[in-house]
Amino acid sequence: PSPKSFQPNGANEEALRCEIEELKQKDLALDQEIAQLLSEGYSLEELDKHISLLHEYNEIKDAGQMLLGKLAVIRGVTTKQLYPEYDLELSD
């Protein structure tokens, strides 16, 4: 293939521009949300700690979901069928 075949065409360029604009808007919205939280008295350290704890929670939850999935395969049932056995809510 020629090097030109790796160049984005007009449609791809436009899609990338749209994606960049969406990311800029999300960045602005997040900056505004952070400013709002700071104005409510939260500190950056507190927000960083909260984000860190959310990441840790999500990693633990992902590991639990993986284990439930493997157990479901071993038992030949769905993961959903295991939830009542472990007192889990479907929203967990």
Coordinates of N, CA and C in Angstrom, one line a residue:
P1 N 0.8 -1.2 0.0 CA 0.0 0.0 0.0 C 0.9 1.2 0.0
S2 N 0.4 2.2 -0.7 CA 1.2 3.5 -0.8 C 0.9 4.3 0.5
P3 N 1.9 5.2 0.8 CA 1.7 6.0 2.0 C 0.5 6.9 2.0
K4 N 0.0 7.2 0.8 CA -1.2 8.0 0.7 C -2.4 7.3 1.2
S5 N -2.4 5.9 1.1 CA -3.6 5.1 1.5 C -3.7 5.2 3.0
F6 N -2.7 5.6 3.7 CA -2.8 5.8 5.2 C -3.2 7.2 5.6
Q7 N -3.4 8.1 4.7 CA -3.8 9.4 5.0 C -5.4 9.4 5.2
P8 N -5.8 10.1 6.3 CA -7.3 10.1 6.5 C -8.0 10.9 5.4
N9 N -9.1 10.3 5.0 CA -9.9 11.0 4.0 C -10.7 12.1 4.6
G10 N -11.4 12.9 3.9 CA -12.2 14.0 4.4 C -13.2 13.7 5.4
A11 N -13.9 12.5 5.3 CA -14.9 12.1 6.2 C -14.2 11.7 7.6
N12 N -13.0 11.1 7.5 CA -12.3 10.7 8.7 C -11.8 11.9 9.4
E13 N -11.3 12.9 8.6 CA -10.9 14.1 9.2 C -12.0 14.9 10.0
E14 N -13.2 14.9 9.3 CA -14.3 15.6 9.9 C -14.7 14.8 11.2
A15 N -14.7 13.5 11.2 CA -15.1 12.7 12.3 C -14.1 13.0 13.5
L16 N -12.8 13.1 13.2 CA -11.8 13.4 14.2 C -12.0 14.8 14.7
R17 N -12.4 15.8 13.9 CA -12.7 17.1 14.3 C -13.9 17.1 15.3
C18 N -14.9 16.4 15.0 CA -16.1 16.3 15.8 C -15.7 15.7 17.2
E19 N -14.9 14.6 17.1 CA -14.5 14.0 18.3 C -13.7 14.9 19.2
I20 N -12.8 15.6 18.6 CA -11.9 16.6 19.3 C -12.8 17.7 20.0
E21 N -13.8 18.1 19.2 CA -14.7 19.2 19.8 C -15.5 18.6 21.0
E22 N -16.0 17.3 20.8 CA -16.7 16.7 21.9 C -15.8 16.6 23.2
L23 N -14.6 16.2 23.0 CA -13.7 16.1 24.1 C -13.4 17.4 24.7
K24 N -13.3 18.5 23.9 CA -13.1 19.8 24.5 C -14.3 20.2 25.3
Q25 N -15.5 19.9 24.8 CA -16.7 20.2 25.6 C -16.8 19.4 26.9
K26 N -16.4 18.1 26.9 CA -16.4 17.3 28.1 C -15.3 17.9 29.1
D27 N -14.2 18.3 28.6 CA -13.1 18.9 29.4 C -13.7 20.2 30.1
L28 N -14.3 21.0 29.3 CA -14.9 22.2 29.8 C -16.0 21.9 30.9
A29 N -16.8 20.9 30.6 CA -17.8 20.6 31.6 C -17.2 20.0 32.9
L30 N -16.2 19.3 32.8 CA -15.5 18.7 34.0 C -14.8 19.9 34.7
D31 N -14.2 20.8 34.0 CA -13.6 22.0 34.7 C -14.7 22.8 35.5
Q32 N -15.8 22.9 34.9 CA -16.9 23.6 35.5 C -17.4 22.8 36.8
E33 N -17.5 21.5 36.6 CA -17.9 20.7 37.8 C -16.9 20.8 38.9
I34 N -15.6 20.8 38.6 CA -14.6 20.9 39.6 C -14.7 22.3 40.3
A35 N -14.9 23.3 39.5 CA -15.0 24.6 40.0 C -16.2 24.7 41.0
Q36 N -17.3 24.1 40.6 CA -18.5 24.0 41.5 C -18.2 23.3 42.8
L37 N -17.6 22.2 42.7 CA -17.2 21.5 43.9 C -16.3 22.3 44.8
L38 N -15.3 22.9 44.2 CA -14.4 23.8 45.0 C -15.2 24.9 45.7
S39 N -16.1 25.5 44.9 CA -16.9 26.6 45.5 C -17.8 26.1 46.7
E40 N -18.1 24.8 46.7 CA -18.9 24.2 47.8 C -18.1 23.8 48.9
G41 N -16.7 24.1 48.8 CA -15.9 23.8 50.0 C -15.0 22.6 49.9
Y42 N -15.2 21.8 48.8 CA -14.3 20.6 48.7 C -12.9 21.0 48.3
S43 N -11.9 20.3 48.8 CA -10.6 20.6 48.4 C -10.1 19.6 47.3
L44 N -9.1 20.0 46.6 CA -8.6 19.2 45.5 C -8.1 17.8 46.1
E45 N -7.5 17.9 47.2 CA -7.0 16.7 47.9 C -8.1 15.7 48.2
E46 N -9.2 16.3 48.7 CA -10.4 15.5 49.0 C -11.0 14.9 47.7
L47 N -11.0 15.7 46.6 CA -11.5 15.1 45.3 C -10.6 14.1 44.8
D48 N -9.3 14.3 44.9 CA -8.3 13.3 44.4 C -8.5 12.0 45.2
K49 N -8.7 12.1 46.5 CA -8.9 10.9 47.4 C -10.2 10.2 47.0
H50 N -11.2 10.9 46.7 CA -12.5 10.3 46.3 C -12.4 9.6 45.0
I51 N -11.7 10.2 44.1 CA -11.5 9.6 42.8 C -10.6 8.3 42.9
S52 N -9.6 8.4 43.8 CA -8.8 7.2 44.0 C -9.6 6.0 44.6
L53 N -10.4 6.4 45.6 CA -11.3 5.4 46.2 C -12.3 4.8 45.2
L54 N -12.8 5.6 44.3 CA -13.7 5.1 43.3 C -13.0 4.1 42.3
H55 N -11.7 4.4 42.0 CA -10.9 3.5 41.1 C -10.7 2.2 41.8
E56 N -10.4 2.3 43.1 CA -10.1 1.1 43.9 C -11.4 0.2 44.0
Y57 N -12.5 0.9 44.2 CA -13.8 0.2 44.3 C -14.1 -0.5 43.0
N58 N -13.9 0.2 41.8 CA -14.2 -0.4 40.5 C -13.3 -1.6 40.2
E59 N -12.0 -1.5 40.6 CA -11.1 -2.6 40.4 C -11.6 -3.8 41.2
I60 N -12.0 -3.6 42.5 CA -12.5 -4.7 43.3 C -13.7 -5.3 42.7
K61 N -14.6 -4.4 42.3 CA -15.9 -4.9 41.7 C -15.6 -5.7 40.5
D62 N -14.7 -5.2 39.6 CA -14.4 -6.0 38.4 C -13.8 -7.3 38.7
A63 N -13.0 -7.4 39.7 CA -12.4 -8.7 40.2 C -13.6 -9.6 40.7
G64 N -14.5 -9.1 41.4 CA -15.6 -9.9 41.9 C -16.5 -10.4 40.8
Q65 N -16.7 -9.5 39.8 CA -17.5 -9.9 38.6 C -16.8 -11.0 37.8
M66 N -15.5 -10.9 37.7 CA -14.8 -11.9 37.0 C -14.9 -13.3 37.7
L67 N -14.8 -13.2 39.1 CA -14.9 -14.5 39.8 C -16.3 -15.1 39.7
L68 N -17.3 -14.2 39.8 CA -18.7 -14.7 39.7 C -18.9 -15.3 38.3
G69 N -18.3 -14.7 37.3 CA -18.4 -15.2 35.9 C -17.8 -16.6 35.8
K70 N -16.6 -16.8 36.4 CA -15.9 -18.1 36.3 C -16.7 -19.1 37.1
L71 N -17.2 -18.7 38.3 CA -18.0 -19.7 39.1 C -19.3 -20.1 38.3
A72 N -19.9 -19.1 37.6 CA -21.1 -19.4 36.9 C -20.8 -20.4 35.8
V73 N -19.7 -20.2 35.1 CA -19.3 -21.2 34.0 C -19.1 -22.6 34.6
I74 N -18.4 -22.6 35.8 CA -18.1 -23.9 36.4 C -19.4 -24.6 36.7
R75 N -20.4 -23.9 37.3 CA -21.7 -24.4 37.7 C -22.7 -24.6 36.5
G76 N -22.4 -24.0 35.4 CA -23.3 -24.1 34.3 C -24.5 -23.2 34.4
V77 N -24.4 -22.1 35.1 CA -25.5 -21.2 35.3 C -25.1 -19.8 34.8
T78 N -26.1 -18.9 34.9 CA -25.7 -17.5 34.5 C -25.2 -16.8 35.8
T79 N -24.5 -15.7 35.6 CA -24.0 -14.9 36.7 C -25.2 -14.4 37.5
K80 N -26.3 -14.0 36.8 CA -27.5 -13.4 37.4 C -28.1 -14.5 38.4
Q81 N -28.0 -15.7 38.1 CA -28.5 -16.8 39.0 C -27.7 -16.9 40.3
L82 N -26.5 -16.4 40.3 CA -25.7 -16.5 41.5 C -25.9 -15.4 42.5
Y83 N -26.5 -14.3 42.0 CA -26.6 -13.1 42.8 C -27.4 -13.4 44.1
P84 N -28.6 -14.0 44.0 CA -29.3 -14.3 45.3 C -28.5 -15.1 46.3
E85 N -27.7 -16.1 45.8 CA -27.0 -17.0 46.7 C -26.0 -16.2 47.5
Y86 N -25.5 -15.1 47.0 CA -24.5 -14.3 47.7 C -25.1 -12.9 48.2
D87 N -26.4 -12.9 48.2 CA -27.1 -11.7 48.7 C -26.7 -10.4 48.0
L88 N -26.6 -10.5 46.6 CA -26.2 -9.4 45.8 C -27.5 -8.9 45.1
E89 N -27.5 -7.6 44.9 CA -28.5 -7.0 44.1 C -28.0 -6.9 42.6
L90 N -29.0 -7.0 41.7 CA -28.6 -6.9 40.3 C -27.9 -5.5 40.0
S91 N -28.2 -4.5 40.8 CA -27.6 -3.2 40.6 C -26.2 -3.1 41.2
D92 N -25.7 -4.2 41.9 CA -24.4 -4.2 42.5 C -23.3 -4.4 41.4

